[in-house]
mmCIF file of C-alpha atoms in Angstrom:
data_model
loop_
_atom_site.group_PDB
_atom_site.id
_atom_site.type_symbol
_atom_site.label_atom_id
_atom_site.label_comp_id
_atom_site.label_asym_id
_atom_site.label_seq_id
_atom_site.Cartn_x
_atom_site.Cartn_y
_atom_site.Cartn_z
ATOM 1 C CA MET A 10 0.000 0.000 0.000
ATOM 2 C CA PRO A 11 1.596 3.295 -1.013
ATOM 3 C CA GLN A 12 2.441 5.632 1.846
ATOM 4 C CA SER A 13 0.055 8.482 1.120
ATOM 5 C CA VAL A 14 -2.981 10.227 2.532
ATOM 6 C CA ARG A 15 -5.204 8.147 0.250
ATOM 7 C CA PRO A 16 -3.428 4.789 0.057
ATOM 8 C CA SER A 17 -4.875 2.094 -2.161
ATOM 9 C CA ILE A 18 -4.376 -1.633 -2.519
ATOM 10 C CA ARG A 19 -6.691 -1.901 -5.495
ATOM 11 C CA PRO A 20 -5.852 -5.038 -7.489
ATOM 12 C CA ASP A 21 -5.337 -4.927 -11.250
ATOM 13 C CA ARG A 22 -8.819 -6.414 -11.542
ATOM 14 C CA PRO A 23 -11.591 -7.097 -9.028
ATOM 15 C CA CYS A 24 -10.728 -9.865 -6.587
ATOM 16 C CA ALA A 25 -13.329 -12.624 -6.491
ATOM 17 C CA SER A 26 -13.955 -14.848 -3.492
ATOM 18 C CA ALA A 27 -15.990 -18.046 -3.219
ATOM 19 C CA PRO A 28 -14.937 -19.022 0.307
ATOM 20 C CA GLY A 29 -17.291 -21.960 0.763
ATOM 21 C CA HIS A 30 -18.847 -22.794 4.123
ATOM 22 C CA ALA A 31 -16.822 -25.687 5.521
ATOM 23 C CA GLN A 32 -14.990 -23.330 7.896
ATOM 24 C CA PRO A 33 -16.607 -20.927 10.415
ATOM 25 C CA TRP A 34 -14.847 -17.794 9.062
ATOM 26 C CA PRO A 35 -14.069 -18.404 5.384
ATOM 27 C CA GLY A 36 -12.559 -15.569 3.363
ATOM 28 C CA ILE A 37 -9.377 -14.074 1.978
ATOM 29 C CA ASP A 38 -6.424 -12.115 3.387
ATOM 30 C CA LEU A 39 -4.918 -8.998 1.843
ATOM 31 C CA LEU A 40 -1.365 -8.535 3.092
ATOM 32 C CA PRO A 41 1.430 -5.974 2.592
ATOM 33 C CA PRO A 42 4.839 -7.163 1.301
ATOM 34 C CA ALA A 43 6.639 -9.492 3.713
ATOM 35 C CA GLY A 44 8.061 -7.671 6.712
ATOM 36 C CA GLN A 45 6.184 -4.438 5.952
ATOM 37 C CA SER A 46 3.000 -2.759 7.121
ATOM 38 C CA TRP A 47 0.646 -0.103 5.818
ATOM 39 C CA ASP A 48 0.532 3.367 7.327
ATOM 40 C CA LEU A 49 -3.061 4.637 7.516
ATOM 41 C CA SER A 50 -2.437 7.160 10.276
ATOM 42 C CA ALA A 51 -3.691 9.995 8.045
ATOM 43 C CA CYS A 52 -6.968 8.212 7.265
ATOM 44 C CA GLY A 53 -10.212 7.843 9.162
ATOM 45 C CA GLU A 54 -11.520 4.747 7.377
ATOM 46 C CA VAL A 55 -10.692 1.680 5.339
ATOM 47 C CA ALA A 56 -13.203 1.182 2.544
ATOM 48 C CA LEU A 57 -13.754 -1.416 -0.170
ATOM 49 C CA ASP A 58 -16.436 -2.011 -2.762
ATOM 50 C CA VAL A 59 -18.219 -5.364 -2.423
ATOM 51 C CA THR A 60 -20.293 -6.870 -5.265
ATOM 52 C CA ASN A 61 -22.498 -9.807 -4.349
ATOM 53 C CA THR A 62 -22.523 -12.283 -7.246
ATOM 54 C CA SER A 63 -24.510 -14.840 -5.225
ATOM 55 C CA ALA A 64 -28.212 -15.576 -5.504
ATOM 56 C CA SER A 65 -28.974 -14.364 -1.958
ATOM 57 C CA GLU A 66 -27.945 -11.576 0.420
ATOM 58 C CA VAL A 67 -24.574 -11.918 2.119
ATOM 59 C CA THR A 68 -22.947 -10.032 5.008
ATOM 60 C CA VAL A 69 -19.249 -9.470 4.347
ATOM 61 C CA TYR A 70 -16.836 -8.458 7.109
ATOM 62 C CA CYS A 71 -13.512 -6.651 6.878
ATOM 63 C CA ARG A 72 -11.049 -6.951 9.777
ATOM 64 C CA VAL A 73 -8.144 -4.481 9.933
ATOM 65 C CA ASP A 74 -5.199 -6.003 11.808
ATOM 66 C CA ASN A 75 -2.252 -4.919 13.914
ATOM 67 C CA PRO A 76 0.550 -7.309 14.891
ATOM 68 C CA GLY A 77 -0.864 -10.029 17.150
ATOM 69 C CA ALA A 78 -4.462 -9.648 15.946
ATOM 70 C CA ASN A 79 -6.627 -12.557 17.060
ATOM 71 C CA GLY A 80 -10.133 -11.443 16.121
ATOM 72 C CA VAL A 81 -10.760 -9.855 19.540
ATOM 73 C CA THR A 82 -7.783 -7.625 20.332
ATOM 74 C CA ASP A 83 -5.349 -5.681 18.125
ATOM 75 C CA CYS A 84 -7.914 -5.444 15.330
ATOM 76 C CA ILE A 85 -11.064 -3.601 14.347
ATOM 77 C CA THR A 86 -13.920 -4.891 12.174
ATOM 78 C CA GLY A 87 -16.675 -3.497 9.977
ATOM 79 C CA SER A 88 -19.345 -5.162 7.851
ATOM 80 C CA ALA A 89 -21.854 -4.605 5.070
ATOM 81 C CA SER A 90 -24.928 -6.622 4.082
ATOM 82 C CA VAL A 91 -25.151 -6.764 0.304
ATOM 83 C CA LYS A 92 -28.209 -7.993 -1.590
ATOM 84 C CA ALA A 93 -27.845 -10.329 -4.553
ATOM 85 C CA GLY A 94 -26.475 -8.534 -7.611
ATOM 86 C CA GLU A 95 -25.789 -5.284 -5.732
ATOM 87 C CA THR A 96 -22.603 -3.409 -4.897
ATOM 88 C CA GLN A 97 -22.032 -1.631 -1.580
ATOM 89 C CA THR A 98 -19.112 0.097 0.079
ATOM 90 C CA LEU A 99 -17.934 -1.672 3.235
ATOM 91 C CA THR A 100 -16.405 0.847 5.637
ATOM 92 C CA VAL A 101 -14.275 0.199 8.718
ATOM 93 C CA HIS A 102 -13.938 3.279 10.927
ATOM 94 C CA LEU A 103 -10.411 3.538 12.288
ATOM 95 C CA LYS A 104 -9.787 4.509 15.905
ATOM 96 C CA ASN A 105 -6.196 5.066 16.911
ATOM 97 C CA PRO A 106 -5.542 4.684 20.665
ATOM 98 C CA ARG A 107 -2.532 6.982 20.344
ATOM 99 C CA ARG A 108 -4.954 9.740 19.413
ATOM 100 C CA HIS A 109 -7.591 8.782 21.946
ATOM 101 C CA ARG A 110 -7.950 10.644 25.179
ATOM 102 C CA HIS A 111 -7.218 7.557 27.274
ATOM 103 C CA GLN A 112 -3.984 6.893 25.423
ATOM 104 C CA ALA A 113 -2.944 10.522 25.473
ATOM 105 C CA LEU A 114 -2.276 9.722 29.131
ATOM 106 C CA ARG A 115 -0.402 6.522 28.371
ATOM 107 C CA HIS A 116 2.281 7.411 30.933
ATOM 108 C CA ALA A 117 -0.353 7.123 33.677
ATOM 109 C CA ARG A 118 -0.845 3.720 35.245
ATOM 110 C CA LEU A 119 -4.026 2.263 33.760
ATOM 111 C CA SER A 120 -4.848 -1.130 35.245
ATOM 112 C CA GLY A 121 -6.200 -3.553 32.674
ATOM 113 C CA ARG A 122 -5.417 -1.118 29.862
ATOM 114 C CA HIS A 123 -5.290 -3.964 27.327
ATOM 115 C CA ARG A 124 -9.098 -3.821 27.364
ATOM 116 C CA TYR A 125 -9.077 -0.340 25.881
ATOM 117 C CA ARG A 126 -7.408 -1.660 22.754
ATOM 118 C CA ARG A 127 -10.676 -3.259 21.747
ATOM 119 C CA GLY A 128 -12.134 -1.109 19.019
ATOM 120 C CA ALA A 129 -8.858 0.804 18.547
ATOM 121 C CA ILE A 130 -5.667 -0.015 16.667
ATOM 122 C CA ASP A 131 -2.331 1.554 15.785
ATOM 123 C CA THR A 132 -3.234 2.896 12.361
ATOM 124 C CA ALA A 133 0.413 3.469 11.440
ATOM 125 C CA HIS A 134 1.138 -0.273 11.440
ATOM 126 C CA ILE A 135 -1.595 -2.185 9.591
ATOM 127 C CA THR A 136 -0.447 -5.755 8.955
ATOM 128 C CA GLY A 137 -3.347 -6.924 6.826
ATOM 129 C CA LEU A 138 -7.025 -7.014 5.974
ATOM 130 C CA VAL A 139 -9.145 -10.107 6.466
ATOM 131 C CA ILE A 140 -12.263 -10.241 4.255
ATOM 132 C CA PHE A 141 -14.635 -12.961 5.442
ATOM 133 C CA VAL A 142 -18.158 -14.300 5.946
ATOM 134 C CA ALA A 143 -19.221 -15.353 9.465
ATOM 135 C CA ASN A 144 -20.518 -18.894 9.971
ATOM 136 C CA PRO A 145 -22.173 -19.266 6.551
ATOM 137 C CA GLN A 146 -24.667 -22.088 6.131
ATOM 138 C CA LYS A 147 -24.193 -22.198 2.360
ATOM 139 C CA ASP A 148 -21.750 -21.027 -0.284
ATOM 140 C CA TYR A 149 -21.536 -17.361 -1.312
ATOM 141 C CA GLU A 150 -19.603 -15.577 -4.018
ATOM 142 C CA PHE A 151 -18.629 -11.907 -4.016
ATOM 143 C CA GLU A 152 -16.083 -9.556 -5.531
ATOM 144 C CA ILE A 153 -14.076 -6.835 -3.825
ATOM 145 C CA ASP A 154 -12.552 -3.852 -5.570
ATOM 146 C CA ASN A 155 -11.084 -0.420 -4.897
ATOM 147 C CA VAL A 156 -9.719 -1.155 -1.411
ATOM 148 C CA ARG A 157 -8.535 2.149 0.013
ATOM 149 C CA GLY A 158 -7.903 4.395 2.969
ATOM 150 C CA GLN A 159 -10.123 7.473 3.070
ATOM 151 C CA GLY A 160 -11.353 10.246 5.323
ATOM 152 C CA THR A 161 -9.303 12.177 7.840
ATOM 153 C CA ALA A 162 -7.906 10.884 11.116
ATOM 154 C CA GLU A 163 -9.103 12.386 14.389
ATOM 155 C CA PRO A 164 -6.714 15.064 15.649
ATOM 156 C CA ALA A 165 -4.408 14.154 18.483
ATOM 157 C CA VAL A 166 -5.349 15.345 21.957
ATOM 158 C CA SER A 167 -3.138 18.169 23.175
ATOM 159 C CA PRO A 168 -1.079 17.678 26.370
ATOM 160 C CA GLU A 169 -2.987 20.570 27.956
ATOM 161 C CA VAL A 170 -6.299 18.778 27.444
ATOM 162 C CA ALA A 171 -4.829 15.471 28.602
ATOM 163 C CA LYS A 172 -3.502 17.012 31.808
ATOM 164 C CA HIS A 173 -7.023 17.699 33.034
ATOM 165 C CA PHE A 174 -8.473 14.307 32.068
ATOM 166 C CA PHE A 175 -8.454 12.607 35.471
ATOM 167 C CA PRO A 176 -10.807 11.957 37.168
ATOM 168 C CA LEU A 177 -12.962 10.735 34.287
ATOM 169 C CA ILE A 178 -15.874 9.156 36.238
ATOM 170 C CA ASP A 179 -18.103 11.287 38.457
ATOM 171 C CA THR A 180 -19.845 10.498 41.760
ATOM 172 C CA PHE A 181 -22.799 8.969 39.912
ATOM 173 C CA GLY A 182 -20.659 6.691 37.699
ATOM 174 C CA GLN A 183 -21.005 8.916 34.615
ATOM 175 C CA TYR A 184 -18.348 10.100 32.186
ATOM 176 C CA ILE A 185 -17.224 13.538 33.375
ATOM 177 C CA HIS A 186 -15.997 15.210 30.206
ATOM 178 C CA ARG A 187 -19.244 15.216 28.265
ATOM 179 C CA ASP A 188 -22.842 16.291 28.884
ATOM 180 C CA TRP A 189 -26.086 14.837 27.524
ATOM 181 C CA PRO A 190 -29.837 15.001 28.142
ATOM 182 C CA GLY A 191 -30.690 13.126 31.327
ATOM 183 C CA LYS A 192 -27.227 13.313 32.879
ATOM 184 C CA VAL A 193 -27.333 13.794 36.671
ATOM 185 C CA HIS A 194 -25.349 16.791 37.953
ATOM 186 C CA SER A 195 -26.139 16.807 41.691
ATOM 187 C CA MET A 196 -27.716 14.780 44.493
ATOM 188 C CA ALA A 197 -30.582 17.271 44.658
ATOM 189 C CA GLU A 198 -31.253 16.728 40.953
ATOM 190 C CA LEU A 199 -31.214 12.949 41.451
ATOM 191 C CA ARG A 200 -33.707 13.186 44.315
ATOM 192 C CA GLY A 201 -35.881 15.413 42.159
ATOM 193 C CA ARG A 202 -35.843 12.762 39.423
ATOM 194 C CA VAL A 203 -37.115 10.178 41.920
ATOM 195 C CA ALA A 204 -40.015 12.435 42.861
ATOM 196 C CA GLU A 205 -40.789 13.083 39.191
ATOM 197 C CA GLU A 206 -40.814 9.371 38.451
ATOM 198 C CA GLU A 207 -43.094 8.574 41.386
ATOM 199 C CA ALA A 208 -45.547 11.271 40.283
ATOM 200 C CA ASP A 209 -45.458 9.966 36.705
ATOM 201 C CA LEU A 210 -46.130 6.391 37.840
ATOM 202 C CA ALA A 211 -49.028 7.568 40.013
ATOM 203 C CA ALA A 212 -50.533 9.498 37.100
ATOM 204 C CA LYS A 213 -50.121 6.582 34.687
ATOM 205 C CA PRO A 214 -51.072 3.343 36.448
ATOM 206 C CA GLY A 215 -50.996 0.069 34.602
ATOM 207 C CA SER A 216 -53.814 -0.858 32.255
ATOM 208 C CA PRO A 217 -56.998 -2.070 33.976
ATOM 209 C CA ASP A 218 -56.864 -4.953 31.514
ATOM 210 C CA TRP A 219 -53.708 -6.310 33.208
ATOM 211 C CA ASP A 220 -53.633 -8.660 36.164
ATOM 212 C CA LYS A 221 -51.069 -8.397 38.972
ATOM 213 C CA TRP A 222 -48.471 -10.200 36.870
ATOM 214 C CA GLY A 223 -48.951 -7.995 33.816
ATOM 215 C CA GLY A 224 -50.960 -10.651 32.007
ATOM 216 C CA TYR A 225 -54.072 -9.965 29.923
ATOM 217 C CA ALA A 226 -56.811 -10.284 32.547
ATOM 218 C CA LYS A 227 -59.632 -10.173 29.996
ATOM 219 C CA GLY A 228 -58.002 -12.705 27.729
ATOM 220 C CA PRO A 229 -58.174 -16.494 27.592
ATOM 221 C CA GLN A 230 -57.960 -18.358 30.888
ATOM 222 C CA LEU A 231 -55.402 -21.152 30.726
ATOM 223 C CA LYS A 232 -54.353 -23.460 33.535
ATOM 224 C CA ALA A 233 -53.030 -21.566 36.577
ATOM 225 C CA THR A 234 -49.836 -23.353 37.594
ATOM 226 C CA GLY A 235 -48.373 -20.727 39.929
ATOM 227 C CA PHE A 236 -45.373 -20.368 37.623
ATOM 228 C CA PHE A 237 -44.463 -18.433 34.486
ATOM 229 C CA ARG A 238 -44.265 -20.687 31.458
ATOM 230 C CA VAL A 239 -44.736 -20.902 27.697
ATOM 231 C CA GLU A 240 -47.705 -22.637 26.101
ATOM 232 C CA LYS A 241 -49.089 -23.013 22.609
ATOM 233 C CA HIS A 242 -52.543 -21.461 22.423
ATOM 234 C CA GLU A 243 -54.613 -21.576 19.225
ATOM 235 C CA GLY A 244 -51.550 -22.428 17.160
ATOM 236 C CA LYS A 245 -49.259 -19.738 18.600
ATOM 237 C CA TRP A 246 -46.695 -19.827 21.380
ATOM 238 C CA TRP A 247 -47.373 -17.469 24.277
ATOM 239 C CA LEU A 248 -45.839 -16.521 27.589
ATOM 240 C CA VAL A 249 -48.311 -17.439 30.340
ATOM 241 C CA ASP A 250 -48.320 -15.886 33.815
ATOM 242 C CA PRO A 251 -48.810 -17.838 37.094
ATOM 243 C CA ASP A 252 -52.583 -17.227 36.991
ATOM 244 C CA GLY A 253 -52.845 -18.685 33.495
ATOM 245 C CA ARG A 254 -53.185 -15.408 31.579
ATOM 246 C CA LEU A 255 -51.358 -14.623 28.356
ATOM 247 C CA PHE A 256 -48.814 -11.840 28.481
ATOM 248 C CA PHE A 257 -46.273 -10.064 26.306
ATOM 249 C CA SER A 258 -42.856 -9.202 27.719
ATOM 250 C CA ASN A 259 -40.873 -6.266 26.370
ATOM 251 C CA GLY A 260 -37.868 -4.946 28.273
ATOM 252 C CA ILE A 261 -34.600 -5.877 29.953
ATOM 253 C CA ASP A 262 -34.134 -9.647 29.738
ATOM 254 C CA CYS A 263 -31.082 -10.147 31.949
ATOM 255 C CA VAL A 264 -29.569 -8.483 35.008
ATOM 256 C CA ASN A 265 -26.359 -9.997 36.390
ATOM 257 C CA MET A 266 -25.336 -9.064 39.939
ATOM 258 C CA GLN A 267 -21.933 -10.772 39.718
ATOM 259 C CA ASP A 268 -20.151 -8.449 37.264
ATOM 260 C CA SER A 269 -17.315 -6.407 38.754
ATOM 261 C CA THR A 270 -14.399 -4.226 37.734
ATOM 262 C CA PRO A 271 -11.070 -3.571 39.502
ATOM 263 C CA VAL A 272 -10.707 -0.438 41.628
ATOM 264 C CA SER A 273 -7.098 -0.845 42.778
ATOM 265 C CA GLU A 274 -4.703 1.320 40.742
ATOM 266 C CA ARG A 275 -7.715 3.122 39.257
ATOM 267 C CA GLU A 276 -8.374 5.469 42.164
ATOM 268 C CA THR A 277 -7.385 8.506 40.059
ATOM 269 C CA TRP A 278 -10.165 7.654 37.595
ATOM 270 C CA LEU A 279 -12.914 8.243 40.144
ATOM 271 C CA GLN A 280 -14.194 11.579 41.398
ATOM 272 C CA ASP A 281 -15.603 9.964 44.542
#
């Protein structure tokens, strides 16, 4: 890849791939000359044109690698779903940790900092592109063309800005250096939100058509087992509440109380 603001690894003709589906991640690799890497530090994206020559839609992925890339760390991935016979541009947005605010403070001790490399790579040392299909159940064929670096890289953070970065998490567990609608700024504001929510709930009680479980009280009466369950009713599967009423669930489906994160060596991160 030429060392320029708009590097290109466009082949002499479009590169066709029929990767099959015997392997979980079939595809092709595009690599720089042996012992070299591509410098995309001036670019904001890697882009390539994908033409689907298959009879059905295919989602094609492009992974941009650093040394040691394993599909989770030291790489960044983008994708595009392309309908049969169509051509789309697959774009991978590049994030360089050297330009990111966290890494602008790389001399500070950041426990577990390897985690922050997810979703960010050293754009000055790209060791290859992996073009692939994920877990296909049948064969696909597609062509790639006009592989290039484009856009403009994010500007580096100045030392003056970096100096004032810590702490980065406020008393309420929110990111300090940005504001947004709904962000809590004080304990008084948080207490006020509780009062507002209680008033809103009082003004908008649940539907009179719901039973105490949230089931449809005026709907069909199935067997009351005392437990939530699923049951096929009139040819359709339903959730059924303990009293035997049908109900529809829409919301958070999992809350895990066991997740944790280290605090030691991260004290400077936290405002409180």
